[in-house]
Tab-separated table of C-alpha atoms in Angstrom:
chain	number	residue	atom	x	y	z
A	1	MET	CA	0.000	0.000	0.000
A	2	VAL	CA	3.019	2.313	0.212
A	3	SER	CA	2.724	3.283	-3.464
A	4	TRP	CA	-0.789	4.598	-2.761
A	5	ILE	CA	0.659	7.421	-0.655
A	6	SER	CA	1.625	9.229	-3.858
A	7	THR	CA	-1.032	7.636	-6.082
A	8	ALA	CA	-3.897	8.862	-3.868
A	9	TYR	CA	-2.629	12.449	-4.021
A	10	PHE	CA	-2.280	12.508	-7.809
A	11	LEU	CA	-5.593	10.702	-8.248
A	12	THR	CA	-7.738	13.386	-6.584
A	13	LYS	CA	-5.467	16.140	-7.893
A	14	THR	CA	-6.373	14.970	-11.390
A	15	VAL	CA	-10.042	14.122	-10.800
A	16	ALA	CA	-10.806	17.508	-9.196
A	17	THR	CA	-9.548	19.671	-12.077
A	18	LEU	CA	-12.774	19.899	-14.108
A	19	PRO	CA	-15.110	20.472	-11.116
A	20	VAL	CA	-12.816	23.213	-9.800
A	21	GLY	CA	-12.826	24.885	-13.219
A	22	GLN	CA	-16.627	25.145	-13.177
A	23	ILE	CA	-16.774	26.181	-9.511
A	24	LEU	CA	-14.537	29.140	-10.365
A	25	THR	CA	-17.131	30.362	-12.882
A	26	LEU	CA	-19.756	30.518	-10.124
A	27	TYR	CA	-17.958	31.637	-6.968
A	28	SER	CA	-15.471	34.309	-5.933
A	29	THR	CA	-11.929	33.380	-6.951
A	30	LYS	CA	-10.572	34.462	-3.587
A	31	ARG	CA	-13.025	32.254	-1.695
A	32	VAL	CA	-12.209	29.254	-3.856
A	33	TYR	CA	-8.468	29.897	-3.518
A	34	VAL	CA	-8.658	30.184	0.276
A	35	SER	CA	-10.859	27.079	0.428
A	36	GLY	CA	-8.203	25.207	-1.541
A	37	ILE	CA	-5.513	26.180	0.966
A	38	LEU	CA	-7.695	25.084	3.885
A	39	ILE	CA	-8.484	21.738	2.233
A	40	PHE	CA	-4.792	21.136	1.544
A	41	GLU	CA	-3.910	22.023	5.125
A	42	LEU	CA	-6.563	19.639	6.443
A	43	GLY	CA	-5.169	16.833	4.301
A	44	SER	CA	-1.620	17.558	5.471
A	45	LEU	CA	-2.705	17.580	9.125
A	46	LEU	CA	-4.485	14.242	8.738
A	47	CYS	CA	-1.354	12.767	7.149
A	48	ALA	CA	0.845	14.087	9.953
A	49	VAL	CA	-1.284	12.581	12.742
A	50	SER	CA	-2.262	9.393	10.887
A	51	THR	CA	-2.055	6.145	12.830
A	52	SER	CA	-2.522	3.720	9.935
A	53	MET	CA	-1.877	3.466	6.207
A	54	PRO	CA	-5.584	3.921	5.231
A	55	PHE	CA	-5.689	7.026	7.470
A	56	LEU	CA	-2.611	8.411	5.717
A	57	ILE	CA	-4.058	7.691	2.278
A	58	VAL	CA	-7.302	9.530	3.141
A	59	GLY	CA	-5.216	12.549	4.117
A	60	ARG	CA	-3.414	12.418	0.781
A	61	LEU	CA	-6.724	12.190	-1.087
A	62	ILE	CA	-7.941	15.364	0.637
A	63	ALA	CA	-4.629	17.174	0.078
A	64	GLY	CA	-4.815	16.420	-3.656
A	65	ILE	CA	-8.182	18.175	-3.921
A	66	GLY	CA	-6.794	21.218	-2.133
A	67	ALA	CA	-3.687	21.337	-4.320
A	68	THR	CA	-5.549	21.354	-7.623
A	69	THR	CA	-8.012	23.957	-6.287
A	70	VAL	CA	-5.149	26.309	-5.435
A	71	ASN	CA	-3.381	25.711	-8.764
A	72	VAL	CA	-6.375	26.335	-11.035
A	73	ALA	CA	-7.617	29.286	-8.946
A	74	ALA	CA	-4.178	30.938	-9.070
A	75	ILE	CA	-4.116	30.806	-12.886
A	76	TRP	CA	-7.623	32.314	-13.057
A	77	LEU	CA	-6.747	35.005	-10.525
A	78	ILE	CA	-3.814	36.139	-12.665
A	79	ALA	CA	-6.145	36.371	-15.675
A	80	GLN	CA	-8.409	38.672	-13.654
A	81	ILE	CA	-5.821	41.100	-12.324
A	82	ALA	CA	-3.091	41.299	-14.995
A	83	ARG	CA	-2.958	42.441	-18.597
A	84	LEU	CA	-2.396	39.649	-21.101
A	85	GLU	CA	1.188	40.637	-21.954
A	86	ILE	CA	2.126	40.712	-18.228
A	87	ARG	CA	0.855	37.211	-17.495
A	88	PRO	CA	3.802	35.205	-18.919
A	89	ILE	CA	6.075	36.693	-16.238
A	90	LEU	CA	3.595	35.843	-13.489
A	91	PHE	CA	3.121	32.318	-14.831
A	92	GLY	CA	6.899	32.009	-14.964
A	93	MET	CA	7.044	32.939	-11.285
A	94	ILE	CA	4.475	30.231	-10.514
A	95	ALA	CA	6.618	27.686	-12.365
A	96	LEU	CA	9.658	28.985	-10.466
A	97	MET	CA	7.946	28.396	-7.121
A	98	GLU	CA	6.683	24.955	-8.163
A	99	THR	CA	10.128	23.864	-9.291
A	100	ILE	CA	11.784	25.216	-6.152
A	101	ALA	CA	9.299	23.142	-4.169
A	102	CYS	CA	10.207	20.081	-6.261
A	103	THR	CA	13.881	20.889	-5.672
A	104	ILE	CA	13.942	21.330	-1.914
A	105	GLY	CA	10.959	19.084	-1.102
A	106	PRO	CA	12.763	15.740	-1.514
A	107	ILE	CA	15.860	17.096	0.222
A	108	ILE	CA	13.928	18.429	3.228
A	109	GLY	CA	11.716	15.331	3.279
A	110	GLY	CA	14.768	13.078	3.270
A	111	ALA	CA	16.344	15.084	6.076
A	112	PHE	CA	13.154	14.911	8.170
A	113	SER	CA	12.847	11.161	7.616
A	114	GLU	CA	16.479	10.523	8.535
A	115	LYS	CA	16.906	12.987	11.399
A	116	VAL	CA	13.453	13.480	12.977
A	117	THR	CA	10.306	11.688	11.733
A	118	TRP	CA	8.461	11.347	8.440
A	119	ARG	CA	5.476	13.115	10.028
A	120	TRP	CA	7.318	16.424	9.701
A	121	CYS	CA	7.102	16.022	5.910
A	122	PHE	CA	3.432	16.948	6.440
A	123	TYR	CA	3.632	19.130	9.548
A	124	VAL	CA	5.892	21.537	7.638
A	125	ASN	CA	2.979	22.307	5.284
A	126	LEU	CA	0.957	23.837	8.127
A	127	PRO	CA	3.011	27.020	8.741
A	128	ILE	CA	3.559	27.404	4.992
A	129	GLY	CA	-0.197	27.202	4.438
A	130	GLY	CA	-0.751	29.652	7.267
A	131	LEU	CA	1.565	32.126	5.545
A	132	ALA	CA	-0.325	31.622	2.260
A	133	LEU	CA	-3.622	32.345	4.039
A	134	ALA	CA	-2.181	35.529	5.525
A	135	ILE	CA	-0.976	36.693	2.111
A	136	SER	CA	-4.353	35.871	0.537
A	137	TYR	CA	-5.917	38.496	2.827
A	138	PHE	CA	-4.395	41.134	0.524
A	139	MET	CA	-5.715	39.508	-2.652
A	140	PRO	CA	-8.478	41.196	-4.664
A	141	GLY	CA	-11.861	40.336	-3.174
A	142	GLU	CA	-14.907	39.417	-5.232
A	143	ASN	CA	-13.434	38.563	-8.598
A	144	ALA	CA	-15.922	36.260	-10.330
A	145	PRO	CA	-17.119	36.023	-13.923
A	146	LYS	CA	-20.143	38.136	-14.741
A	147	LYS	CA	-22.913	35.630	-15.358
A	148	ALA	CA	-26.667	35.584	-15.061
A	149	SER	CA	-26.233	33.558	-11.862
A	150	SER	CA	-24.061	36.190	-10.144
A	151	ASP	CA	-26.909	37.400	-7.913
A	152	LYS	CA	-27.968	33.918	-6.821
A	153	THR	CA	-27.360	32.471	-3.379
A	154	LEU	CA	-24.448	30.142	-2.659
A	155	ALA	CA	-26.868	27.206	-2.510
A	156	ALA	CA	-28.430	28.105	-5.863
A	157	LYS	CA	-24.991	28.319	-7.459
A	158	PHE	CA	-24.120	24.959	-5.905
A	159	LEU	CA	-27.059	23.411	-7.744
A	160	GLU	CA	-25.826	24.900	-11.041
A	161	ILE	CA	-22.705	22.745	-10.942
A	162	ASP	CA	-22.838	19.930	-13.489
A	163	TRP	CA	-22.821	17.149	-10.893
A	164	ILE	CA	-23.659	14.435	-13.403
A	165	GLY	CA	-20.723	15.583	-15.517
A	166	CYS	CA	-18.538	15.541	-12.383
A	167	LEU	CA	-19.600	11.971	-11.637
A	168	ILE	CA	-19.012	10.716	-15.179
A	169	SER	CA	-15.644	12.479	-15.503
A	170	SER	CA	-14.478	11.166	-12.127
A	171	GLY	CA	-15.457	7.632	-13.095
A	172	MET	CA	-13.713	7.736	-16.454
A	173	ILE	CA	-10.530	9.250	-14.979
A	174	ILE	CA	-10.360	6.737	-12.119
A	175	ALA	CA	-11.048	3.843	-14.516
A	176	PHE	CA	-8.188	5.089	-16.697
A	177	LEU	CA	-5.645	5.833	-13.955
A	178	PHE	CA	-6.049	2.692	-11.848
A	179	PRO	CA	-4.710	0.332	-14.544
A	180	LEU	CA	-1.730	2.650	-15.038
A	181	GLN	CA	-0.843	2.234	-11.368
A	182	LEU	CA	-1.576	-1.504	-11.113
A	183	GLY	CA	-0.474	-2.718	-14.540
A	184	GLY	CA	2.888	-4.455	-14.558
A	185	ASN	CA	3.087	-4.360	-10.758
A	186	THR	CA	0.022	-5.847	-9.076
A	187	TYR	CA	-1.458	-7.326	-12.267
A	188	PRO	CA	-0.009	-8.242	-15.688
A	189	TRP	CA	-0.759	-5.697	-18.421
A	190	LYS	CA	-2.768	-8.305	-20.342
A	191	SER	CA	-4.953	-9.257	-17.366
A	192	ALA	CA	-8.683	-8.553	-17.192
A	193	SER	CA	-8.055	-6.418	-14.094
A	194	VAL	CA	-6.145	-3.964	-16.295
A	195	ILE	CA	-7.960	-4.223	-19.622
A	196	THR	CA	-11.522	-4.020	-18.237
A	197	PRO	CA	-11.083	-0.600	-16.526
A	198	LEU	CA	-9.452	0.762	-19.700
A	199	ILE	CA	-12.481	-0.327	-21.737
A	200	LEU	CA	-14.786	1.241	-19.148
A	201	SER	CA	-12.792	4.483	-19.308
A	202	ALA	CA	-13.292	4.598	-23.093
A	203	VAL	CA	-17.038	4.149	-22.582
A	204	GLY	CA	-16.879	6.853	-19.908
A	205	ILE	CA	-15.182	9.304	-22.266
A	206	ALA	CA	-17.864	8.778	-24.920
A	207	SER	CA	-20.621	9.185	-22.317
A	208	PHE	CA	-18.968	12.294	-20.889
A	209	LEU	CA	-18.660	14.009	-24.279
A	210	ALA	CA	-22.277	13.175	-25.116
A	211	TRP	CA	-23.461	14.610	-21.793
A	212	GLN	CA	-21.397	17.778	-22.270
A	213	ARG	CA	-23.016	18.230	-25.668
A	214	ILE	CA	-26.457	17.924	-24.067
A	215	LYS	CA	-25.661	20.353	-21.212
A	216	GLY	CA	-24.283	23.010	-23.539
A	217	ALA	CA	-23.025	26.183	-21.839
A	218	ARG	CA	-23.894	24.804	-18.367
A	219	ALA	CA	-21.642	21.761	-18.767
A	220	ILE	CA	-18.594	21.129	-16.613
A	221	LEU	CA	-16.613	21.361	-19.870
A	222	PRO	CA	-18.497	23.533	-22.398
A	223	TRP	CA	-18.224	22.316	-25.963
A	224	SER	CA	-16.988	25.738	-27.076
A	225	ILE	CA	-13.724	25.111	-25.199
A	226	LEU	CA	-12.871	22.070	-27.318
A	227	ARG	CA	-11.255	24.088	-30.081
A	228	LYS	CA	-7.992	23.368	-31.889
A	229	SER	CA	-5.685	25.821	-30.098
A	230	ILE	CA	-6.907	24.955	-26.583
A	231	LEU	CA	-6.620	21.232	-27.241
A	232	GLY	CA	-3.158	21.866	-28.694
A	233	SER	CA	-2.085	23.758	-25.570
A	234	SER	CA	-3.374	20.908	-23.418
A	235	PHE	CA	-1.435	18.330	-25.441
A	236	VAL	CA	1.766	20.391	-25.201
A	237	SER	CA	1.288	20.411	-21.444
A	238	PHE	CA	0.672	16.641	-21.592
A	239	TRP	CA	4.034	15.964	-23.267
A	240	THR	CA	5.902	18.504	-21.145
A	241	TYR	CA	4.720	17.040	-17.849
A	242	TRP	CA	5.425	13.545	-19.174
A	243	ALA	CA	9.080	14.562	-19.673
A	244	LEU	CA	9.278	16.594	-16.457
A	245	PHE	CA	8.088	13.929	-14.029
A	246	ASP	CA	9.998	11.136	-15.749
A	247	GLN	CA	13.236	13.058	-15.303
A	248	ILE	CA	12.455	14.115	-11.733
A	249	TYR	CA	11.953	10.426	-10.885
A	250	TYR	CA	14.627	8.654	-12.968
A	251	ILE	CA	17.621	11.016	-12.891
A	252	PRO	CA	18.037	10.481	-9.106
A	253	LEU	CA	17.894	6.700	-9.715
A	254	TRP	CA	20.861	7.022	-12.077
A	255	TYR	CA	22.899	8.373	-9.164
A	256	GLN	CA	21.477	6.036	-6.507
A	257	VAL	CA	22.418	2.970	-8.556
A	258	GLN	CA	26.021	4.141	-8.301
A	259	GLY	CA	25.974	4.342	-4.517
A	260	ARG	CA	24.576	7.794	-3.797
A	261	THR	CA	22.012	8.103	-0.984
A	262	ALA	CA	18.508	9.462	-1.576
A	263	LEU	CA	19.582	12.805	-0.090
A	264	GLN	CA	22.775	12.948	-2.164
A	265	SER	CA	20.946	12.026	-5.366
A	266	GLY	CA	18.477	14.830	-4.676
A	267	ILE	CA	21.401	17.246	-4.596
A	268	ASP	CA	22.880	15.647	-7.737
A	269	THR	CA	19.620	16.400	-9.568
A	270	LEU	CA	19.834	20.133	-8.805
A	271	PRO	CA	21.252	21.038	-12.268
A	272	PHE	CA	18.050	19.782	-13.907
A	273	LEU	CA	15.757	21.249	-11.281
A	274	LEU	CA	17.449	24.659	-11.148
A	275	SER	CA	17.604	25.024	-14.933
A	276	SER	CA	13.957	24.003	-15.288
A	277	CYS	CA	13.228	26.445	-12.461
A	278	LEU	CA	14.853	29.482	-14.110
A	279	ALA	CA	13.825	28.727	-17.701
A	280	PRO	CA	10.127	29.664	-17.174
A	281	VAL	CA	11.213	33.080	-15.910
A	282	PHE	CA	13.294	33.589	-19.054
A	283	ALA	CA	10.372	32.421	-21.198
A	284	GLY	CA	8.063	34.859	-19.409
A	285	LEU	CA	10.455	37.782	-19.868
A	286	PHE	CA	10.913	36.955	-23.558
A	287	SER	CA	7.148	36.760	-24.097
A	288	LYS	CA	6.615	40.043	-22.238
A	289	LYS	CA	9.339	41.804	-24.237
A	290	THR	CA	8.416	40.533	-27.711
A	291	GLY	CA	4.734	39.728	-27.258
A	292	TYR	CA	5.339	36.226	-28.631
A	293	TYR	CA	5.282	32.880	-26.811
A	294	TRP	CA	4.837	30.547	-29.794
A	295	PRO	CA	8.519	30.404	-30.912
A	296	ILE	CA	9.565	29.132	-27.467
A	297	MET	CA	6.834	26.483	-27.534
A	298	VAL	CA	8.111	25.248	-30.902
A	299	ILE	CA	11.881	25.369	-30.297
A	300	PHE	CA	12.563	24.671	-26.616
A	301	PRO	CA	10.845	21.261	-26.272
A	302	LEU	CA	13.465	20.005	-28.731
A	303	LEU	CA	16.167	20.868	-26.169
A	304	SER	CA	14.446	18.505	-23.755
A	305	SER	CA	14.670	15.745	-26.364
A	306	ILE	CA	18.334	16.528	-27.029
A	307	GLY	CA	19.127	16.429	-23.306
A	308	THR	CA	17.434	13.088	-22.655
A	309	GLY	CA	18.913	11.688	-25.865
A	310	LEU	CA	22.393	12.594	-24.605
A	311	MET	CA	21.634	10.969	-21.233
A	312	TYR	CA	21.159	7.732	-23.171
A	313	THR	CA	24.902	7.761	-23.921
A	314	MET	CA	25.897	7.737	-20.235
A	315	GLY	CA	27.533	4.648	-18.715
A	316	PRO	CA	28.679	3.718	-15.186
A	317	ALA	CA	32.142	5.164	-15.858
A	318	SER	CA	30.931	8.343	-17.582
A	319	SER	CA	31.915	11.746	-16.259
A	320	ARG	CA	29.507	13.302	-13.763
A	321	THR	CA	30.212	16.650	-15.464
A	322	ARG	CA	28.657	15.343	-18.672
A	323	MET	CA	25.523	14.330	-16.790
A	324	ILE	CA	25.313	17.809	-15.253
A	325	GLY	CA	25.505	19.382	-18.715
A	326	TYR	CA	22.840	17.084	-20.126
A	327	GLN	CA	20.570	17.825	-17.165
A	328	ILE	CA	20.892	21.558	-17.809
A	329	ILE	CA	20.067	21.194	-21.517
A	330	SER	CA	16.994	19.115	-20.778
A	331	GLY	CA	15.979	21.310	-17.834
A	332	ILE	CA	16.020	24.468	-19.944
A	333	GLY	CA	13.964	22.820	-22.681
A	334	THR	CA	11.411	21.351	-20.297
A	335	GLY	CA	11.160	24.347	-17.979
A	336	ALA	CA	10.748	26.988	-20.672
A	337	THR	CA	7.629	25.214	-21.927
A	338	LEU	CA	6.001	24.528	-18.544
A	339	GLN	CA	3.676	27.529	-18.205
A	340	LEU	CA	3.391	28.737	-21.803
A	341	PRO	CA	0.341	26.528	-22.520
A	342	ASP	CA	-1.457	28.669	-19.904
A	343	VAL	CA	-0.410	31.764	-21.840
A	344	SER	CA	-1.572	30.224	-25.111
A	345	ILE	CA	-5.005	29.374	-23.692
A	346	GLN	CA	-5.483	32.844	-22.239
A	347	ALA	CA	-4.423	34.452	-25.515
A	348	GLU	CA	-6.953	32.289	-27.367
A	349	LEU	CA	-9.692	33.258	-24.879
A	350	ALA	CA	-8.664	36.897	-24.455
A	351	HIS	CA	-12.113	38.028	-25.596
A	352	GLU	CA	-13.972	35.143	-23.913
A	353	SER	CA	-12.359	35.287	-20.489
A	354	GLN	CA	-15.338	33.644	-18.777
A	355	LEU	CA	-14.163	30.346	-20.327
A	356	ILE	CA	-10.625	30.550	-18.904
A	357	PRO	CA	-11.297	28.685	-15.601
A	358	GLN	CA	-12.780	25.652	-17.336
A	359	ALA	CA	-10.140	25.663	-20.077
A	360	THR	CA	-7.485	25.795	-17.352
A	361	GLY	CA	-9.185	22.871	-15.620
A	362	LEU	CA	-9.054	20.887	-18.873
A	363	MET	CA	-5.356	21.606	-19.311
A	364	ALA	CA	-4.600	20.689	-15.683
A	365	LEU	CA	-6.429	17.395	-16.216
A	366	VAL	CA	-4.493	16.583	-19.387
A	367	GLN	CA	-1.107	17.511	-17.876
A	368	GLY	CA	-1.785	15.359	-14.820
A	369	ILE	CA	-2.689	12.412	-17.027
A	370	GLY	CA	0.464	13.059	-19.059
A	371	ALA	CA	2.640	12.795	-15.964
A	372	LEU	CA	0.944	9.584	-14.822
A	373	ILE	CA	1.008	7.927	-18.258
A	374	GLY	CA	4.660	8.880	-18.676
A	375	LEU	CA	5.615	7.374	-15.329
A	376	ALA	CA	3.586	4.216	-16.007
A	377	ILE	CA	5.138	3.643	-19.430
A	378	SER	CA	8.649	4.400	-18.178
A	379	ALA	CA	8.178	2.002	-15.266
A	380	ALA	CA	7.065	-0.739	-17.666
A	381	VAL	CA	10.000	-0.056	-19.994
A	382	PHE	CA	12.471	0.054	-17.105
A	383	LEU	CA	11.327	-3.139	-15.355
A	384	ASN	CA	11.030	-5.104	-18.594
A	385	GLN	CA	14.491	-4.051	-19.760
A	386	LEU	CA	16.013	-4.616	-16.316
A	387	THR	CA	14.700	-8.193	-16.308
A	388	ILE	CA	16.307	-8.790	-19.714
A	389	ASP	CA	19.603	-7.100	-18.785
A	390	LEU	CA	19.967	-8.924	-15.466
A	391	ARG	CA	19.575	-12.242	-17.258
A	392	ALA	CA	22.133	-11.188	-19.869
A	393	THR	CA	24.812	-9.635	-17.631
A	394	ALA	CA	24.301	-11.631	-14.422
A	395	PRO	CA	22.738	-14.986	-15.381
A	396	PHE	CA	24.035	-16.559	-12.168
A	397	LEU	CA	21.557	-14.568	-10.029
A	398	SER	CA	18.637	-16.550	-8.667
A	399	GLU	CA	15.091	-15.540	-9.558
A	400	THR	CA	14.506	-14.447	-5.954
A	401	VAL	CA	17.549	-12.148	-5.980
A	402	ALA	CA	16.569	-10.741	-9.380
A	403	LYS	CA	13.108	-9.841	-8.065
A	404	GLU	CA	14.631	-8.189	-4.997
A	405	LEU	CA	16.873	-6.104	-7.255
A	406	GLN	CA	13.850	-4.966	-9.272
A	407	GLN	CA	12.114	-3.816	-6.097
A	408	SER	CA	15.008	-2.105	-4.303
A	409	ILE	CA	18.182	-0.381	-5.452
A	410	ALA	CA	19.589	-0.744	-1.932
A	411	TYR	CA	19.702	-4.527	-2.447
A	412	ILE	CA	22.522	-4.025	-4.974
A	413	PHE	CA	24.927	-3.149	-2.189
A	414	THR	CA	24.248	-6.337	-0.237
A	415	LEU	CA	25.815	-8.367	-3.067
A	416	PRO	CA	29.528	-9.209	-3.412
A	417	ALA	CA	31.540	-6.411	-5.048
A	418	SER	CA	32.157	-8.431	-8.225
A	419	GLU	CA	28.420	-8.946	-8.702
A	420	GLN	CA	27.548	-5.338	-7.873
A	421	ASP	CA	29.389	-4.035	-10.948
A	422	LEU	CA	27.425	-6.316	-13.270
A	423	VAL	CA	24.101	-5.376	-11.689
A	424	VAL	CA	24.934	-1.657	-11.908
A	425	GLN	CA	25.659	-2.096	-15.618
A	426	ALA	CA	22.247	-3.722	-16.086
A	427	TYR	CA	20.540	-0.914	-14.166
A	428	ILE	CA	22.282	1.848	-16.124
A	429	LYS	CA	21.426	0.177	-19.426
A	430	SER	CA	17.765	-0.025	-18.402
A	431	LEU	CA	17.731	3.611	-17.256
A	432	ASN	CA	19.274	4.636	-20.580
A	433	LEU	CA	16.306	3.079	-22.360
A	434	VAL	CA	13.973	5.169	-20.181
A	435	PHE	CA	15.882	8.335	-21.133
A	436	ILE	CA	15.764	7.608	-24.865
A	437	ALA	CA	12.047	6.795	-24.568
A	438	GLN	CA	11.482	10.391	-23.399
A	439	VAL	CA	12.862	11.870	-26.629
A	440	PRO	CA	9.518	11.670	-28.503
A	441	ALA	CA	7.801	13.728	-25.775
A	442	GLY	CA	9.756	16.882	-26.638
A	443	VAL	CA	9.433	16.284	-30.378
A	444	LEU	CA	5.665	15.810	-30.122
A	445	ALA	CA	5.319	18.924	-27.936
A	446	SER	CA	7.162	20.921	-30.600
A	447	LEU	CA	5.088	19.491	-33.474
A	448	THR	CA	1.854	20.113	-31.563
A	449	SER	CA	2.844	23.751	-30.986
A	450	LEU	CA	3.782	24.121	-34.638
A	451	THR	CA	0.528	22.730	-36.029
A	452	MET	CA	-2.203	23.431	-33.453
A	453	ILE	CA	-1.348	26.624	-31.531
A	454	ARG	CA	-1.922	30.110	-32.917
A	455	ASN	CA	0.942	32.586	-33.011
A	456	TYR	CA	-0.778	35.551	-31.331
A	457	ASN	CA	1.033	38.721	-30.364
A	458	LEU	CA	0.109	39.247	-26.705
A	459	LYS	CA	0.420	43.028	-26.921
A	460	HIS	CA	-2.072	43.198	-29.779
A	461	ARG	CA	-4.318	40.374	-28.590
A	462	GLY	CA	-4.803	41.956	-25.169
A	463	ARG	CA	-6.223	45.190	-26.556
A	464	GLY	CA	-9.934	45.515	-25.950
A	465	ALA	CA	-10.066	42.203	-24.112
A	466	GLY	CA	-12.174	43.609	-21.301
A	467	SER	CA	-11.754	44.605	-17.708
A	468	ALA	CA	-9.579	41.634	-16.882
A	469	ASP	CA	-6.872	43.217	-19.014
A	470	GLU	CA	-7.324	46.713	-17.650
A	471	ARG	CA	-6.863	46.108	-13.918
A	472	MET	CA	-3.120	46.239	-13.705
A	473	ASP	CA	-0.445	48.320	-15.360
A	474	ALA	CA	3.173	47.331	-15.251
């Protein structure tokens, strides 16, 4: 059940995206944002005081809902208070903060686990959330889309939510994500336990689209959002998050296989994390200065592919300096593209800003699925190749030992030194296949940007876009 600690969080974080998008069209952005912080804090507190694994998983489920509420509300808030050409910088700052969190989170978490207790991995969220609540006091107050329902009571607005659409979308997402988590681990990929939910998810998608067509403008995902440029932006985000999370997970493994601790490997991954952290700021400044975001979305994903392609050439004896350089190349390519799909969507909807929350919810859903599919496919590739390589390079290992090695890197260092070298070679070869498998993600992100996303000039597009683009001068 340990794997469900992270799975539960990403499950609700993904499922909640579409409902949150519609809720933001009905209620004050500030109220929704603050509610998201409180929900996340509640989930973190439950995790910190949990006395059993199911208790901990429930806390993670709640925290995931809070996290996606904060994320989608923050993007919508920026659309309400900043001119269109200013937003890339603000989105870049969001990406900067997210990447810093990804950078120091594992390091701090590892330190807490080793020096104090794992519970502090969750307790630490409480003062941070308290600070966020204090800052939110200074946020603009009643920013909500102007709709016919704006004068209705909270209860009346609650009834306007497309609850049937929420139910269908939740079912189809859960039916799709569960096999990704269980396939190849708990059940074989060809088993009925994996194939049946995937078939049900396909039925769910068809049912969901039909229901959205029936509901029209009151749907959880209005049909008018499903246009070429918005779908293109969502797919770019899909491929970008696929590459991002694969590298965040597998680059540290490359170091751990060679004897580095979890804490040390977190530090070794800093070149990727820091470059992907600063690149969105550069992308935002470039977009603000020139008015264009499209060239970055076409060119920079290719750097991610180049970086991961170069990682494929690394062996156990390769220079660590080379790996640092390859991390930086890939980090710049991945990071520069992280938040630009948000910019693209808001440029497309500059004159239909009431659709931005739900379009943002759609993109958040697709990017979350991209991360989970990427990790699932990479895990399948890695474990399959590792099984083959262990048989080829260390055929003397028993089946029991081989299974232990697939489950735990630490088991490598319980073997005799002569056997360790052979196992490390097998691990590195398998990791190299994971890196080369990430190359198409950057290429597809670039091709999607080239063929599906419009090349708007933000300075021109923002003119006459309404009050949302007139509230802030900078």
